[in-house]
Amino acid sequence: MSARAETDPDFRALFEAVPANYVVLAPDAPVFTIVAASDAYLAISLTTRDGVVGRGLFDVFRDANPANLHPTGIANLRASLETVLRTRKAHRMPTQRYDVQRPDGTWVVRHWEPRNSPVLAADGSVRFILHEVEEVTGYVTARESEVDARLQAERRLRESEEARTEIDVARQRSDAVLASIADAFYLLDRDWRFTYVNDAAEPLLQTTRDKLLGHTLWEMFPGVIGSPFEGPYREAMATGRVTSAEAYFPPLGTWFDVHTYPWPGGLMVHFRDIGARKIAEAERERLVHALDVERTRLTEVFRRAPSFMVVFRGPKNVYEIVNESYYQLVGHRDIVGKPLLEAIPEIRDQGFDEIITRVRETGEPWVGREAPVTLQRAPGAPMEVRYLDMVFQALTEADGTRSGVIVHGSDITAQVLARREVEHLLGESERARAEAEAARRDAESANRSKSEFLAIMSHELRTPLNAIGGYTELIELGIRGPVTSEQRSDLARIQQSQRHLLGLINGVLNYARVEAGAVSYDVVNVSLDEILTTCEALIAPQVRARHLTLAYTPAAGVRVRADPDKVQQIVLNLLSNAVKFTESGGSISLGCAPAGDGASAFVQVEVTDTGIGISPDQLARVFEPFVQVDAKLTRTREGTGLGLAISRDLARGMGGDLEARSTLGEGSTFTLTLPRA
Ligand code: ADP
C-alpha cells in the first residue's frame, strides 16, 4: 500500500469531482454529520464545503422557507435515513420539495429525487450513508405550473426537457463512474503516465499493474497511436470532456469499449472487452440473415408448393395462410381472415370443420386418403366432387398450447377417376374373356357331342352293312339257287357299293374317335426303320398292281418316341394315297431325315410321288375332313376324304405334325414329323 502511496489517486479529490450530487453522512442519528460532499452538490445546494462538512445535515438544511406552507422534506428525509440505518438497504424517496437558502438569506424553491444508500463496514454495520440527489425542480415546476399563456407553457416545457436531459447526462456520468469501480479502469496523469490500474484491468490489458505504473500510455501501448482511440483520449485530456470510443484493437486482438472521464489529475479510463459481444453480434447478424434467407425460401416453398397448404387459427378455424395450389382447388375466393364455414359455405355438413377442431383440441393428426370434398369452384358453377389426399396437424406454440391447424395435401381427382376408369375397363375385359371362354367350352362340348354322335352312328351302321355284304355273298355263291350272269353282275355292283359304304363308315368312325379324344396313344421308344420296313412290305402288292416303283431308303439307327401302330397307320395312308394318285410307270420314294439340322429334337418321314399333284389352293384344304380334290377322281379312286385329317390328328397327338407340299402335274411330298427318342 505504502509502496504505491505516491501513485495512489486522491480519492477524495476524485469523489469531489464526480459530476453528481453526493453527500456522505455519518450514521450518527439524529445529527447525521456531513462527512463529505461533491462539488456538484455544493453548487446545487448553494453551499460551500467549509460551510457544511462537519455539521449536522438538518442543522445545515433547515427548509425554513416561510413561503413553503407545507414543508415535509425534512421529515421525509429523516424518515428515509432512519430506514436505511434500520434496514441497511438503499432507499429511494419520491420527489420532494426541499427549499434551499442563498447566502444572502433569500430562499430558492427546489425539488429533489433523493436516494440514500448505506456504506457497510466489514462487520455489516452502517459506516456511512451516501445521500444522492437529483435536482428536478425545472421538471416539477413545469409539471405543476398552470400557466395560461400557451407560449409560456411551451417554453417551460422545453426548459424542463432540457433540465431533464442535463439530469440524465449527469446521472449517466455518475453511474458510469460508480459502475466503473467494479469494472476495468486505470488512471493517467496529465503526462499520460499510468498512476493507477485496478484488478479488473490487468487481464484485459494482458499485463500487470507493476509493468504499467509510471510508464506512459503511448510507451506501453504504441498501438493506440493512430487507432480510433487516440483521438478521444487526446480530446478528453485537452478539453476535460467525457469521450468514448468503440473499436477493434489489433495489438490485444479484441474489441474495446472505452470511456474517458477527465478529472483534475488527468484521465480516468474505463474500458470493457466487448469482443465476445461483437462476435455474438456478428453471429446474431449472420443468423438473422440466414433466418431471413430461410424464411424467404420457406415462404416461396409454401407459396409455390404443388400440394396445397392452409393454416387455420383460433377456435373458429379462421384462414390465416393459404397457398396458390389451395386457391386452385377451391377457386379464387376471398378467404383469408374468414372462418372456414363462412369462406367455403358448401363445406358445411361435410365434417371437415369438425375434424380441424378435433385436431386442434386433441393434437392428434388426421390423415384423409381419397377423401371426397364437394366444392363450388367458381361462382354459379355446379357442385363438383374432388378427391383429396391430406393431412391435418395441430400447430403447437412454444408454450405448448395448440392455437391452429395446418392442412396440406394434394388434389388426386384425376388419378382417382383414371383408376376407376381402368378398373371399369378391366371389369369389362374380364367379362368379355369369361364370355369367350364359355363360348369356347360350349363349342367344344358341341363338337364332342357331334363326334360322339358320329362314332355311335358309324358303329350302328356297320352291322346292317356287314349283313348286306354277307347275304350278297351267300347269293353270289349260289347257295340260294342258281344265279344268272346278269344277276351276278348286279351282285358285284351291290358288293362294290357295300364295301365303299363300309369304308366310308369306318373312316367316319375313326375320325370321330380321334376327334372325340377317344384314341389312346401307347408311346414308346421305337426304331423307325422297323415301322417303315413293315409299311413298305404291306404296300408292295398295290405298287406292283399299278406298275409303279417304290424306293425305300432305310432309316438305320433312327429311333422315335411314338405309338408304332399309329405311325404305321399314317405312313400306310400316305403310301396308299401316293399309289392312288400316281399314274402307271410313276415312282414313289419313302425315306427319313432329321428335321432341320442334325441336333434337332425331331425326325421327318417323307413320302414323295411323281403323281398328279395338288393345286396350291387345294393344298391348304386336304387336311380338312371330307375333302377330296376332284369329284371325278373320287369315282375312279376310292376314298373318304378323311385319311389325311385323321393322320394329322394322330401325328399331332404324338407331339409331331403332318405337312404337304406339291406341284400340280409333277407330284407331291408329305412330311411326317415325329419326336426323336
Ligand atoms: P381319300 O380317302 O380321299 O384319300 P385323304 O384325306 O387321304 O382322303 O385325301 C384327301 C384328298 O387329298 C384326296 O382325295 C386327294 O384329292 C388329295 N390327295 C391326297 N394325297 C394325294 C397325293 N399323293 N397326290 C395327289 N392328291 C392327293
GROMACS .gro file of N, CA and C and ligand atoms in nm, residues 573-574 577-578 580-581 609 612-614 622 627-630 633 638-645 668 670, ligand 1:
model
  105
  573ASN      N    1  -5.130  -9.472  -9.495
  573ASN     CA    2  -5.226  -9.381  -9.558
  573ASN      C    3  -5.157  -9.296  -9.664
  574LEU      N    4  -5.038  -9.246  -9.630
  574LEU     CA    5  -4.964  -9.160  -9.723
  574LEU      C    6  -4.923  -9.242  -9.846
  577ASN      N    7  -5.222  -9.321 -10.067
  577ASN     CA    8  -5.259  -9.202 -10.144
  577ASN      C    9  -5.165  -9.186 -10.262
  578ALA      N   10  -5.034  -9.204 -10.236
  578ALA     CA   11  -4.935  -9.188 -10.343
  578ALA      C   12  -4.964  -9.288 -10.455
  580LYS      N   13  -5.256  -9.426 -10.516
  580LYS     CA   14  -5.384  -9.390 -10.577
  580LYS      C   15  -5.368  -9.275 -10.678
  581PHE      N   16  -5.284  -9.177 -10.645
  581PHE     CA   17  -5.280  -9.056 -10.728
  581PHE      C   18  -5.157  -9.047 -10.818
  609ASP      N   19  -4.415  -8.865 -10.434
  609ASP     CA   20  -4.458  -8.937 -10.554
  609ASP      C   21  -4.444  -8.847 -10.676
  612ILE      N   22  -5.019  -8.685 -10.974
  612ILE     CA   23  -5.091  -8.574 -11.035
  612ILE      C   24  -5.069  -8.441 -10.963
  613GLY      N   25  -5.029  -8.449 -10.837
  613GLY     CA   26  -5.003  -8.324 -10.763
  613GLY      C   27  -5.132  -8.257 -10.715
  614ILE      N   28  -5.117  -8.154 -10.637
  614ILE     CA   29  -5.233  -8.083 -10.579
  614ILE      C   30  -5.212  -7.933 -10.605
  622VAL      N   31  -5.648  -8.003  -9.797
  622VAL     CA   32  -5.651  -8.150  -9.800
  622VAL      C   33  -5.655  -8.214  -9.663
  627VAL      N   34  -6.258  -8.376  -9.744
  627VAL     CA   35  -6.216  -8.301  -9.863
  627VAL      C   36  -6.147  -8.395  -9.962
  628GLN      N   37  -6.202  -8.397 -10.084
  628GLN     CA   38  -6.137  -8.470 -10.193
  628GLN      C   39  -6.120  -8.371 -10.306
  629VAL      N   40  -6.002  -8.366 -10.361
  629VAL     CA   41  -5.970  -8.258 -10.454
  629VAL      C   42  -6.058  -8.259 -10.579
  630ASP      N   43  -6.080  -8.372 -10.634
  630ASP     CA   44  -6.152  -8.376 -10.762
  630ASP      C   45  -6.262  -8.480 -10.756
  633LEU      N   46  -6.228  -8.775 -10.975
  633LEU     CA   47  -6.129  -8.872 -10.929
  633LEU      C   48  -6.188  -8.963 -10.823
  638GLU      N   49  -6.116  -9.473 -10.506
  638GLU     CA   50  -6.198  -9.479 -10.386
  638GLU      C   51  -6.136  -9.399 -10.272
  639GLY      N   52  -6.219  -9.346 -10.184
  639GLY     CA   53  -6.167  -9.273 -10.066
  639GLY      C   54  -6.281  -9.204  -9.994
  640THR      N   55  -6.248  -9.153  -9.874
  640THR     CA   56  -6.349  -9.085  -9.793
  640THR      C   57  -6.317  -8.939  -9.773
  641GLY      N   58  -6.194  -8.899  -9.801
  641GLY     CA   59  -6.153  -8.761  -9.770
  641GLY      C   60  -6.124  -8.742  -9.622
  642LEU      N   61  -6.109  -8.856  -9.550
  642LEU     CA   62  -6.082  -8.844  -9.405
  642LEU      C   63  -5.940  -8.884  -9.369
  643GLY      N   64  -5.873  -8.958  -9.460
  643GLY     CA   65  -5.741  -9.015  -9.429
  643GLY      C   66  -5.641  -8.912  -9.378
  644LEU      N   67  -5.625  -8.804  -9.452
  644LEU     CA   68  -5.523  -8.704  -9.412
  644LEU      C   69  -5.563  -8.632  -9.282
  645ALA      N   70  -5.696  -8.606  -9.266
  645ALA     CA   71  -5.742  -8.539  -9.144
  645ALA      C   72  -5.709  -8.624  -9.023
  668SER      N   73  -4.622  -8.492 -10.535
  668SER     CA   74  -4.644  -8.437 -10.401
  668SER      C   75  -4.546  -8.498 -10.302
  670PHE      N   76  -4.535  -8.560  -9.880
  670PHE     CA   77  -4.598  -8.547  -9.748
  670PHE      C   78  -4.490  -8.572  -9.643
  678ADP     P1   79  -5.908  -9.003  -9.951
  678ADP     O1   80  -5.968  -9.103  -9.867
  678ADP     O2   81  -5.996  -8.932 -10.044
  678ADP     O3   82  -5.774  -9.036  -9.999
  678ADP     P2   83  -5.744  -8.827  -9.796
  678ADP     O4   84  -5.773  -8.741  -9.678
  678ADP     O5   85  -5.640  -8.929  -9.772
  678ADP     O6   86  -5.882  -8.892  -9.844
  678ADP     O7   87  -5.704  -8.736  -9.913
  678ADP     C1   88  -5.783  -8.620  -9.939
  678ADP     C2   89  -5.761  -8.577 -10.079
  678ADP     O8   90  -5.629  -8.524 -10.093
  678ADP     C3   91  -5.766  -8.683 -10.180
  678ADP     O9   92  -5.899  -8.710 -10.216
  678ADP     C4   93  -5.685  -8.627 -10.293
  678ADP    O10   94  -5.767  -8.542 -10.371
  678ADP     C5   95  -5.579  -8.546 -10.225
  678ADP     N1   96  -5.455  -8.625 -10.214
  678ADP     C6   97  -5.410  -8.694 -10.109
  678ADP     N2   98  -5.289  -8.749 -10.135
  678ADP     C7   99  -5.253  -8.710 -10.259
  678ADP     C8  100  -5.138  -8.734 -10.344
  678ADP     N3  101  -5.033  -8.809 -10.302
  678ADP     N4  102  -5.137  -8.680 -10.470
  678ADP     C9  103  -5.243  -8.605 -10.510
  678ADP     N5  104  -5.353  -8.578 -10.435
  678ADP    C10  105  -5.359  -8.633 -10.312
   0.00000   0.00000   0.00000
